[in-house]
mmCIF file with all atom_site columns, C-alpha atoms in Angstrom:
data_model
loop_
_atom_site.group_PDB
_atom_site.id
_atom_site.type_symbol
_atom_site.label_atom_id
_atom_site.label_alt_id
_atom_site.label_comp_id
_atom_site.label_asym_id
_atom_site.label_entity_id
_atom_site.label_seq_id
_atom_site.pdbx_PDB_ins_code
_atom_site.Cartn_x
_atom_site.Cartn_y
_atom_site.Cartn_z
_atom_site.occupancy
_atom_site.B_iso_or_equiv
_atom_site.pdbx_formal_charge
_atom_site.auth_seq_id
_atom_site.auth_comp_id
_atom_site.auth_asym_id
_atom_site.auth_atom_id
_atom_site.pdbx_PDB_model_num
ATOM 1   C CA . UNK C 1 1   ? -21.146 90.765  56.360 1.00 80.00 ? 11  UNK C CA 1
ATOM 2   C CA . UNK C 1 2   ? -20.754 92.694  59.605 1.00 89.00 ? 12  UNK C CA 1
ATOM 3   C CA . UNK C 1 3   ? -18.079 91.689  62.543 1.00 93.00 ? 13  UNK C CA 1
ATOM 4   C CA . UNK C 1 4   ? -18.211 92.725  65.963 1.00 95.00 ? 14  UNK C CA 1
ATOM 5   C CA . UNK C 1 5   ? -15.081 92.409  67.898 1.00 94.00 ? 15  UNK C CA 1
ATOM 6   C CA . UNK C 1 6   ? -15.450 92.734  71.906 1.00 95.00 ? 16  UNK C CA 1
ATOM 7   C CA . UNK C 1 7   ? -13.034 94.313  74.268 1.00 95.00 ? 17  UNK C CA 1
ATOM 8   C CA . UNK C 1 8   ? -12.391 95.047  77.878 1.00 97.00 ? 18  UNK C CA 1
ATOM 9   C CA . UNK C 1 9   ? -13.939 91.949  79.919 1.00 96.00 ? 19  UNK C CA 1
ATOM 10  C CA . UNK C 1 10  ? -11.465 91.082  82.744 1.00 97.00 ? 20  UNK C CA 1
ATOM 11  C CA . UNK C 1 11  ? -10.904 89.915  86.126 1.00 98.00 ? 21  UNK C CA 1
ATOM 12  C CA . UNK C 1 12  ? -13.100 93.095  89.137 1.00 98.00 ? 22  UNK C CA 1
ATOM 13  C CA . UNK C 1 13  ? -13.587 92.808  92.652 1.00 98.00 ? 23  UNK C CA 1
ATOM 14  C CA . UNK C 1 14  ? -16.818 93.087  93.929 1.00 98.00 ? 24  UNK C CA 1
ATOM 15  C CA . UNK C 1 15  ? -17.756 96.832  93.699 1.00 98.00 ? 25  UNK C CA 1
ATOM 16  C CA . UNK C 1 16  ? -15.431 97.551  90.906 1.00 98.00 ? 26  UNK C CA 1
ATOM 17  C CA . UNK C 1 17  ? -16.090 98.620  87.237 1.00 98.00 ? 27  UNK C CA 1
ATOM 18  C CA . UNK C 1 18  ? -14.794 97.810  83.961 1.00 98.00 ? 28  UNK C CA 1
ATOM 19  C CA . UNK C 1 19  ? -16.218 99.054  80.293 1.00 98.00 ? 29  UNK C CA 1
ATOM 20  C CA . UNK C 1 20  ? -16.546 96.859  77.520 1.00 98.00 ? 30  UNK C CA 1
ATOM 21  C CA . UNK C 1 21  ? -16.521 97.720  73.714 1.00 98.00 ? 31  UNK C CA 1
ATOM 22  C CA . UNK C 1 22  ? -18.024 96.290  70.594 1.00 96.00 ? 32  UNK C CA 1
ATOM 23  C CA . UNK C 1 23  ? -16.039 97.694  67.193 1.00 95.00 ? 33  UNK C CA 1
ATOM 24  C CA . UNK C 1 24  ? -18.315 97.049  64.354 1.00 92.00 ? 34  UNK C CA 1
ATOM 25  C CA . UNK C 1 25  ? -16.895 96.569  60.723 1.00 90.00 ? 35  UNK C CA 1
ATOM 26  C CA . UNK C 1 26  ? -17.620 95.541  57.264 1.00 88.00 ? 36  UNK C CA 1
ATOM 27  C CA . UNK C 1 27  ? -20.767 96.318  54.801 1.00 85.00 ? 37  UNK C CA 1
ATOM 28  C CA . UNK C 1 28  ? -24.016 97.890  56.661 1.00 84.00 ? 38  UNK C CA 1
ATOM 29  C CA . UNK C 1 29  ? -25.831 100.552 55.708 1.00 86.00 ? 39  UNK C CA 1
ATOM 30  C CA . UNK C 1 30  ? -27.605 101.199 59.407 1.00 87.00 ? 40  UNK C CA 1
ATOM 31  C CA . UNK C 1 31  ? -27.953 99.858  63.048 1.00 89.00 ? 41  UNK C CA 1
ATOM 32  C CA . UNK C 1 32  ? -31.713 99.517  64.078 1.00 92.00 ? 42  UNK C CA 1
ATOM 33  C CA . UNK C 1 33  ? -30.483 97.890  67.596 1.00 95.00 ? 43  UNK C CA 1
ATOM 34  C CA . UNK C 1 34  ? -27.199 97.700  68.931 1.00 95.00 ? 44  UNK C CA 1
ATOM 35  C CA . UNK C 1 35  ? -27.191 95.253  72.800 1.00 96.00 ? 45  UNK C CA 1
ATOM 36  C CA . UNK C 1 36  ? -24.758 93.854  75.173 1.00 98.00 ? 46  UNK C CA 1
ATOM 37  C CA . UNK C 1 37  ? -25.977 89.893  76.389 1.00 98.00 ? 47  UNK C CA 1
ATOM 38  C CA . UNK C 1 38  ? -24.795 87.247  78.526 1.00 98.00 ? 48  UNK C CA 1
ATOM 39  C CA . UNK C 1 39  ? -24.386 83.954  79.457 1.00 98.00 ? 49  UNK C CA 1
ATOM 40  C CA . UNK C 1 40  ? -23.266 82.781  82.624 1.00 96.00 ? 50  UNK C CA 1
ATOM 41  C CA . UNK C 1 41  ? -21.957 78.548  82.979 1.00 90.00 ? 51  UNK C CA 1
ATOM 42  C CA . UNK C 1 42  ? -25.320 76.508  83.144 1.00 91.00 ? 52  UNK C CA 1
ATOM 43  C CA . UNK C 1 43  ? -27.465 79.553  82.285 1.00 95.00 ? 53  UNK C CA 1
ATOM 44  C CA . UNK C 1 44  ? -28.857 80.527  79.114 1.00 97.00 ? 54  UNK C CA 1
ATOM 45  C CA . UNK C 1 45  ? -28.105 83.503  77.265 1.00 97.00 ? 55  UNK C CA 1
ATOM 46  C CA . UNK C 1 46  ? -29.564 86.815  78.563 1.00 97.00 ? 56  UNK C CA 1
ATOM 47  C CA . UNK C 1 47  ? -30.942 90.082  77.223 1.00 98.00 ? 57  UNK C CA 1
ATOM 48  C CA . UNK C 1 48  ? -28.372 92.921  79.721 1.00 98.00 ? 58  UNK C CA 1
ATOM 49  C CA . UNK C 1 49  ? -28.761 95.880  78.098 1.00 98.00 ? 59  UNK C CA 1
ATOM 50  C CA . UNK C 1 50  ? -29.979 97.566  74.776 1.00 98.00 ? 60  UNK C CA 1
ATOM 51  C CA . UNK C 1 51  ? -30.247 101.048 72.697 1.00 97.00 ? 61  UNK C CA 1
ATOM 52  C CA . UNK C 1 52  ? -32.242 101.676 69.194 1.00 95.00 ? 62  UNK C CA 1
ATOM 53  C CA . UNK C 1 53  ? -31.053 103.870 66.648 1.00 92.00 ? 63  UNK C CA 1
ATOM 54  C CA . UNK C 1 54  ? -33.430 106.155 68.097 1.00 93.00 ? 64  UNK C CA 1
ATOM 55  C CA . UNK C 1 55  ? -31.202 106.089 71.217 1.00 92.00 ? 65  UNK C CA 1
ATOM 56  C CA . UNK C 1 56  ? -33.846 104.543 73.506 1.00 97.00 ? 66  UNK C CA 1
ATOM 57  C CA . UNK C 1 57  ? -32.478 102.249 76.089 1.00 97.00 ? 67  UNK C CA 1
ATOM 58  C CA . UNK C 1 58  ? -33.640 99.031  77.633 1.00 98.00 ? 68  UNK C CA 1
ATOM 59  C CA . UNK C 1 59  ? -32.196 96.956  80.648 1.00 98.00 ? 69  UNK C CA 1
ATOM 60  C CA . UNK C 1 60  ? -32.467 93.826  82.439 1.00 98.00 ? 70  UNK C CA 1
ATOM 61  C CA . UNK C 1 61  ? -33.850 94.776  86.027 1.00 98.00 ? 71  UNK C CA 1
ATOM 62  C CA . UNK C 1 62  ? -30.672 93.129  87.936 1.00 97.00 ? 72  UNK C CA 1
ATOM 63  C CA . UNK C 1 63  ? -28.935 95.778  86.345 1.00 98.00 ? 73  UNK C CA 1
ATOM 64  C CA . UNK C 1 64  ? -30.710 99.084  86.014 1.00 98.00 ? 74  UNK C CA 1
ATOM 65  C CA . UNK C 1 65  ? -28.991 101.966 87.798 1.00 97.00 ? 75  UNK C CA 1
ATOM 66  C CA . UNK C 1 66  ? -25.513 99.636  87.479 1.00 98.00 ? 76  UNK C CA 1
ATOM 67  C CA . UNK C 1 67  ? -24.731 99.404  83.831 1.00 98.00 ? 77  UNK C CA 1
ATOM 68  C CA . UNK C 1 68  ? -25.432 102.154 80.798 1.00 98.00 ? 78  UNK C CA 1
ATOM 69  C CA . UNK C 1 69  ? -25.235 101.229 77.244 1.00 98.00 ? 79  UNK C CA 1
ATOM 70  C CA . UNK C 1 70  ? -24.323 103.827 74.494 1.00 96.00 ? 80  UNK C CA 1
ATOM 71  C CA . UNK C 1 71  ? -23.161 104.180 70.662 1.00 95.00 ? 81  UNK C CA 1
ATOM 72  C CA . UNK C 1 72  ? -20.327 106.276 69.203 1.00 92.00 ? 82  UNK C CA 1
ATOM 73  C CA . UNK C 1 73  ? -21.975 106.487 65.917 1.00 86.00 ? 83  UNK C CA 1
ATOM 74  C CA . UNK C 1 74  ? -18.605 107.862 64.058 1.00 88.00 ? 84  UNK C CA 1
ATOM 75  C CA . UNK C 1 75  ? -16.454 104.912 65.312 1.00 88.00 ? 85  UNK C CA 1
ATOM 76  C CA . UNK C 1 76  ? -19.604 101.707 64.785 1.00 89.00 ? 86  UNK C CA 1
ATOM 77  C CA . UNK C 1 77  ? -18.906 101.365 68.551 1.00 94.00 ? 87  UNK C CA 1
ATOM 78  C CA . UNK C 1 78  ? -21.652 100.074 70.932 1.00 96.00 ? 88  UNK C CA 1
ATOM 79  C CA . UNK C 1 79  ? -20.168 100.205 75.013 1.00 97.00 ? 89  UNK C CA 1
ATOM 80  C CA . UNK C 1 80  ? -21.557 99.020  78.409 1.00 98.00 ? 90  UNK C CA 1
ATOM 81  C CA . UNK C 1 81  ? -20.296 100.446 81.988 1.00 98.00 ? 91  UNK C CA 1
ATOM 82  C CA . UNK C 1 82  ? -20.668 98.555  84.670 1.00 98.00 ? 92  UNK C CA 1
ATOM 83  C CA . UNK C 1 83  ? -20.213 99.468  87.981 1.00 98.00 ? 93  UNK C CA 1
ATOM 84  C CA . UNK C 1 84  ? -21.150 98.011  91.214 1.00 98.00 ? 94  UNK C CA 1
ATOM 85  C CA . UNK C 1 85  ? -20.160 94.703  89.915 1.00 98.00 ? 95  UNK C CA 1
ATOM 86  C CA . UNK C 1 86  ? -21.745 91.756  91.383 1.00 98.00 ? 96  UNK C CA 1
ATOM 87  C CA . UNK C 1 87  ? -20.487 88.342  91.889 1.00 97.00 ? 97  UNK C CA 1
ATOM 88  C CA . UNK C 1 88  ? -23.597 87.700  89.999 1.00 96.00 ? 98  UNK C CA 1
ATOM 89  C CA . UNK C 1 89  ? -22.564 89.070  87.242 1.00 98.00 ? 99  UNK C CA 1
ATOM 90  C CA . UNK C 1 90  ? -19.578 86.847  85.903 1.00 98.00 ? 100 UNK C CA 1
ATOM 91  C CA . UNK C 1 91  ? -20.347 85.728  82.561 1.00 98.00 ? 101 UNK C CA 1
ATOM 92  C CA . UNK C 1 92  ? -19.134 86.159  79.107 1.00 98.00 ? 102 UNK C CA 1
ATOM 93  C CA . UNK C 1 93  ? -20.597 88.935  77.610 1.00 98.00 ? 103 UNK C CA 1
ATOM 94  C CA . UNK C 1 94  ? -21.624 89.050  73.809 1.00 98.00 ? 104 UNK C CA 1
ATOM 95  C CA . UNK C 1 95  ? -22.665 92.196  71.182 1.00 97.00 ? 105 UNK C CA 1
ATOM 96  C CA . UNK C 1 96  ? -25.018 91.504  68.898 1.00 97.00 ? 106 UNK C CA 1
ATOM 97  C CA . UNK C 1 97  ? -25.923 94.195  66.409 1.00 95.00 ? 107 UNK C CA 1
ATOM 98  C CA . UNK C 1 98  ? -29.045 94.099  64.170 1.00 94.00 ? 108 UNK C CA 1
ATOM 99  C CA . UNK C 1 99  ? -29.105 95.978  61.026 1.00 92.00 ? 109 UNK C CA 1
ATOM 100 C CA . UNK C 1 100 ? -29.330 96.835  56.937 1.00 92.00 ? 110 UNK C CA 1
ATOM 101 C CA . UNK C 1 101 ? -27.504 95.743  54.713 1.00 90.00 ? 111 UNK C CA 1
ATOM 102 C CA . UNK C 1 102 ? -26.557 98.463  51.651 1.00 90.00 ? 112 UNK C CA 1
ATOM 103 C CA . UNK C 1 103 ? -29.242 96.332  49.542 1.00 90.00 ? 113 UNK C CA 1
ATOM 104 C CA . UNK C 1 104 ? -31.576 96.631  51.866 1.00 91.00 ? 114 UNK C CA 1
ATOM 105 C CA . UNK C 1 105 ? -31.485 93.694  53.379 1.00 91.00 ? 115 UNK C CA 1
ATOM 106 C CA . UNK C 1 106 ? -31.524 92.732  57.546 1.00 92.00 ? 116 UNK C CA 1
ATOM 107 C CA . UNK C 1 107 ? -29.223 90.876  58.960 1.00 92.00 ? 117 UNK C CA 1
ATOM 108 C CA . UNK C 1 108 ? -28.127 90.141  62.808 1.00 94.00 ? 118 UNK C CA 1
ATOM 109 C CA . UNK C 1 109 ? -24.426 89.559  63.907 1.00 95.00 ? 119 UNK C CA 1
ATOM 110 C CA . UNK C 1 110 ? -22.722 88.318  67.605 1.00 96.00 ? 120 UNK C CA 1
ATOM 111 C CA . UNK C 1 111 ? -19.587 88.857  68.472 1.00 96.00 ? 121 UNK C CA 1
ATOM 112 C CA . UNK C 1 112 ? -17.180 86.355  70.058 1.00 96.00 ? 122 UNK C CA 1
ATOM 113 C CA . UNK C 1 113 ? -18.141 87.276  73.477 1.00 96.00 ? 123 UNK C CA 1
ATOM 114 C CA . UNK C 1 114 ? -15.406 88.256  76.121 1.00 97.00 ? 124 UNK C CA 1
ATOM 115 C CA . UNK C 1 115 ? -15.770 87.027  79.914 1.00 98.00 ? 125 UNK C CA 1
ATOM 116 C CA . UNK C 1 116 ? -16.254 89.133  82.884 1.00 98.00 ? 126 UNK C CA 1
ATOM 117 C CA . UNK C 1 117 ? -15.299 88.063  86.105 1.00 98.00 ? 127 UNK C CA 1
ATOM 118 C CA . UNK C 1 118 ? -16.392 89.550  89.400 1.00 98.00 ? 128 UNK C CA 1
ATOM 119 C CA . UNK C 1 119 ? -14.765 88.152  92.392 1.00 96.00 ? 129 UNK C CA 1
ATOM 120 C CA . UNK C 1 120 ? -12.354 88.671  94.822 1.00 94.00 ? 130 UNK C CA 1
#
C-alpha cells in the first residue's frame, strides 16, 4: 500500500505563491503518473497538473504558465508551484499517484488533500 502525505497549502494573497509537496511511502515498485487535483466547495474534482515517468507534463489551461509540476525521484516527492495565485484558485488540493506494485500489480492512491486559499 502506498501513502501520500500533502504539505504546504496555506492562506496567499492574490499574486502570491506557495509550493505544495506530496511525500510518497510504503511498497511500490514504480510511478507511471504522479498529479496534483482539486476541488473547490460545490465543484467537482479537477485534473491541475500532471507529469509521467517519462517526465512529460500536462496542465489544466487556467493554469498553464502559473503552476509547474515536478518529481524528486530520490525522495518519492511529486511538487506543484504556483504563482500568480488567483482567487480562483482556492480549493483543497489532492496527490494522487498511479503506479506498480513489487508484484506487478497497479494500483492508484490520493492523498488527504490540503487547502489553498487565495484571498486577501
Amino acid at each position: 500500500q502506498v501513502q501520500l502525505v500533502e504539505s504546504g497549502g496555506g492562506l496567499v494573497p492574490p499574486g502570491g505563491s506557495l509550493r505544495l509537496s506530496c511525500d510518497a511511502s510504503g511498497r511500490f515498485r514504480s510511478f507511471l503518473v504522479m498529479g496534483w487535483y482539486r476541488q473547490a466547495p460545490t465543484k467537482q474534482r479537477e485534473l491541475v497538473a500532471s507529469i509521467s515517468s517519462h517526465g512529460c507534463t500536462t496542465y489544466a489551461d487556467s493554469v498553464k504558465g502559473r503552476f509547474a509540476i515536478s518529481v524528486d525521484n530520490a525522495k518519492n516527492t511529486v511538487y506543484l508551484q504556483m504563482s500568480s495565485l488567483k482567487p480562483e484558485d482556492t480549493a483543497v488540493y489532492y496527490c494522487n499517484v498511479d503506479g506498480v506494485t513489487p508484484d506487478l500489480r497497479p494500483f492508484a492512491s490520493w492523498g488527504q488533500g490540503t487547502q489553498v486559499t487565495v484571498s486577501s
